[in-house]
PDB file of C-alpha atoms in Angstrom:
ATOM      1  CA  UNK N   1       0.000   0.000   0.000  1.00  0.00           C
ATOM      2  CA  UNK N   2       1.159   3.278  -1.049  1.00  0.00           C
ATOM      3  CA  UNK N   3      -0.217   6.561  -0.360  1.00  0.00           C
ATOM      4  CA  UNK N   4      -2.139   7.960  -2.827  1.00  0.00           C
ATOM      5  CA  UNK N   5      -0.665  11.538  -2.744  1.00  0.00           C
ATOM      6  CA  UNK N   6      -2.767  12.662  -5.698  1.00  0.00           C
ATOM      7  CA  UNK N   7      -6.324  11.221  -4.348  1.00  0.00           C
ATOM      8  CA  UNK N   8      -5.359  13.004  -1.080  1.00  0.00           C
ATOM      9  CA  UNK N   9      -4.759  16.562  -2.731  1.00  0.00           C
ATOM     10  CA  UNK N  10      -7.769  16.163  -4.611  1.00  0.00           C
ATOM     11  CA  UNK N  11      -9.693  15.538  -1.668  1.00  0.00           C
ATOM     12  CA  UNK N  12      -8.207  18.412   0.005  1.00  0.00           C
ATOM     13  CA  UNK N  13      -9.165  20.739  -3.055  1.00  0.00           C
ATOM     14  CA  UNK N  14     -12.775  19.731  -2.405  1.00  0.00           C
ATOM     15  CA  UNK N  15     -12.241  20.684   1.125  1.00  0.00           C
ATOM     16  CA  UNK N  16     -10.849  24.271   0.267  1.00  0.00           C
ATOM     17  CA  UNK N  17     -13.553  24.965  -2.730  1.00  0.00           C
ATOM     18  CA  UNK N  18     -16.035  23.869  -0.322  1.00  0.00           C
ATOM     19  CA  UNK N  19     -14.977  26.839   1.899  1.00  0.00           C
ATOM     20  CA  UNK N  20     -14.417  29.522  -0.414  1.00  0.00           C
ATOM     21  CA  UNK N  21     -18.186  28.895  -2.053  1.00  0.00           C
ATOM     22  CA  UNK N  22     -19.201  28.495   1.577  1.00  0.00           C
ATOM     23  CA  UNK N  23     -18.221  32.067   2.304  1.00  0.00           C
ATOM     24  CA  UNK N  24     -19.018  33.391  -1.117  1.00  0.00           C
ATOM     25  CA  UNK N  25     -22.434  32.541   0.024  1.00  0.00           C
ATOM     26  CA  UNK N  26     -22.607  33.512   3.552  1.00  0.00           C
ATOM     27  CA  UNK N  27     -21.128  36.846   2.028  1.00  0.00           C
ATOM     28  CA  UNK N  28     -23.878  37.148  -0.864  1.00  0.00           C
ATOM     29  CA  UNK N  29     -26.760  36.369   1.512  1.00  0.00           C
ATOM     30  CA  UNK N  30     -24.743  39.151   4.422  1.00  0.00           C
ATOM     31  CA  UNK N  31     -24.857  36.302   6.618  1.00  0.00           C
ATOM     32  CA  UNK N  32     -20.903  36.057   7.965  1.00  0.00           C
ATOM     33  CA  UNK N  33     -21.276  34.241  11.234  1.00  0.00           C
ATOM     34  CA  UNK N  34     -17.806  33.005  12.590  1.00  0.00           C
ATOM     35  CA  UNK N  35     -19.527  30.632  15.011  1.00  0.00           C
ATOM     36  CA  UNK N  36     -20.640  28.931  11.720  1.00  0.00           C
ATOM     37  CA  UNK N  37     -17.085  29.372  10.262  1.00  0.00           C
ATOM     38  CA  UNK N  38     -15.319  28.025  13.392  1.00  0.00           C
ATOM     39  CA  UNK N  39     -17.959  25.325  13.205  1.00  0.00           C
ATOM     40  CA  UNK N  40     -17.327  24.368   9.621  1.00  0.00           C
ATOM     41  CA  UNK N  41     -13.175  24.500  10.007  1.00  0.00           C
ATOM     42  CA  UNK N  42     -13.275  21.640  12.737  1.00  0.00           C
ATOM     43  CA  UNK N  43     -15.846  19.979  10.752  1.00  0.00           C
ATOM     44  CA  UNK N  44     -12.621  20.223   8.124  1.00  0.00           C
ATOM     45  CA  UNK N  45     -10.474  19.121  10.616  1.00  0.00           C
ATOM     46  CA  UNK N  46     -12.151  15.735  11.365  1.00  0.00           C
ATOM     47  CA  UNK N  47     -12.200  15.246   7.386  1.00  0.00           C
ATOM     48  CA  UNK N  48      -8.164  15.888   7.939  1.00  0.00           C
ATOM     49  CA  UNK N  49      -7.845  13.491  10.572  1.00  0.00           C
ATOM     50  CA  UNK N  50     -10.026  11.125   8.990  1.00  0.00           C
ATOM     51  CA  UNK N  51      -8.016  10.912   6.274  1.00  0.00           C
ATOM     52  CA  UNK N  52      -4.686  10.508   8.611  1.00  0.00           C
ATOM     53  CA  UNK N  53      -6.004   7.664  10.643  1.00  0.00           C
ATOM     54  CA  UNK N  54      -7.511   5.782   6.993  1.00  0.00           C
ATOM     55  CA  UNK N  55      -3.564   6.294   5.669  1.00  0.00           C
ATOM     56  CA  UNK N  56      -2.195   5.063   9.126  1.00  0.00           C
ATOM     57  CA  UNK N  57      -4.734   1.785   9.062  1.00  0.00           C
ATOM     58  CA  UNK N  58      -3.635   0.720   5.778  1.00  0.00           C
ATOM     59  CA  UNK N  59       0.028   1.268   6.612  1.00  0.00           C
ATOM     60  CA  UNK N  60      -0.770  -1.064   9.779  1.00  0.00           C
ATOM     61  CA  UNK N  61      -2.239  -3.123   7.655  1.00  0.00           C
ATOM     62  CA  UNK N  62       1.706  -4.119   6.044  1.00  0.00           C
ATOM     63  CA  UNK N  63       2.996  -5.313   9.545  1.00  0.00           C
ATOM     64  CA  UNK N  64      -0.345  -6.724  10.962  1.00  0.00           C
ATOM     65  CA  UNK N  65      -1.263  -9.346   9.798  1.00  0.00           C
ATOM     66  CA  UNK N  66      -5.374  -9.444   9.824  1.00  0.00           C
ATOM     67  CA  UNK N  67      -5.764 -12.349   6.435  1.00  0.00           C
ATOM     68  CA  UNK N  68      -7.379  -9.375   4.783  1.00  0.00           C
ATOM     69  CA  UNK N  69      -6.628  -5.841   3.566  1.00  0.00           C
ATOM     70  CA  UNK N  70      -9.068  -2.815   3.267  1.00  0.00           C
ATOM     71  CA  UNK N  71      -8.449   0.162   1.049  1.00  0.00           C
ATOM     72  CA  UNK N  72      -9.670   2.455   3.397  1.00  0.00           C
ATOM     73  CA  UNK N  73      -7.621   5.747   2.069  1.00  0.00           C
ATOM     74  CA  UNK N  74      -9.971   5.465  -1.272  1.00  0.00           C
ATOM     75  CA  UNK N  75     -13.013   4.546   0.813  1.00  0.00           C
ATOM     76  CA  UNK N  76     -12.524   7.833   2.982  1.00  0.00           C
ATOM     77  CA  UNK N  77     -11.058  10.177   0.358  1.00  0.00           C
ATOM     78  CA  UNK N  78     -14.081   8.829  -1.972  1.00  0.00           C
ATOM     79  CA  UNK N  79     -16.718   9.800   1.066  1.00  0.00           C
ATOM     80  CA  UNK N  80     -15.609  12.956   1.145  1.00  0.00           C
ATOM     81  CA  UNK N  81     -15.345  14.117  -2.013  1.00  0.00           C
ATOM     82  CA  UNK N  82     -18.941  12.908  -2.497  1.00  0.00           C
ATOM     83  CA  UNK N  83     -19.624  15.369   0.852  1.00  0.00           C
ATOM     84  CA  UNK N  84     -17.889  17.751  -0.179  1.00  0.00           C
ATOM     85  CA  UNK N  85     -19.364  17.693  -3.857  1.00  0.00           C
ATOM     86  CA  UNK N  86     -22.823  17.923  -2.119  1.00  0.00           C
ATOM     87  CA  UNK N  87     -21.570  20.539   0.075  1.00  0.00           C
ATOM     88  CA  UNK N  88     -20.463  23.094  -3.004  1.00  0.00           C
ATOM     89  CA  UNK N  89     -23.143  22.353  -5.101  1.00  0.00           C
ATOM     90  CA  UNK N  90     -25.772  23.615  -2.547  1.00  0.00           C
ATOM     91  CA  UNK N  91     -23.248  27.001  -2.343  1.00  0.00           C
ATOM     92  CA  UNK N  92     -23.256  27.428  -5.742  1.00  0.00           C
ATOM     93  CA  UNK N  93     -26.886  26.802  -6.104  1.00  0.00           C
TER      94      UNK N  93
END
């Protein structure tokens, strides 16, 4: 298992359009709250750290021997994006 350094800066360019058209549209509708902000940004954070711990199980995965191995860095990266997808469509929209 390698990381998959291109899946995981694609998934983190969904993360940062997804905040950029968030506060496009908290600026269109004059709606800037930074409770919602700081709310969204750890919401980022446990995407981030999700991603971490799916990179760290895999590597695991090398030494431990469990009689099976789960791609979990595509399973992760591929939930968020689909989130996150979700997520800029409704700010666009």
């Amino acid at each position: 298992m390698l990381i998959s350094y291109h899946l995981i800066r694609v998934t983190f360019g969904f993360i940062a359009l997804d905040i950029v058209t968030g506060f496009l549209q908290a600026a269109k509708n004059h709606c800037i709250d930074s409770q919602i902000m700081k709310q969204g940004l750890f919401h980022k954070c446990g995407f981030a750290l999700a991603i971490v711990l799916a990179c760290l199980c895999e590597y695991a995965m090398l030494y431990i021997d469990l009689g099976f191995t789960l791609p979990l860095q595509n399973a992760v990266c591929g939930f968020i994006i689909a989130t996150e997808l979700v997520s800029n469509l409704e700010n666009i929209g």
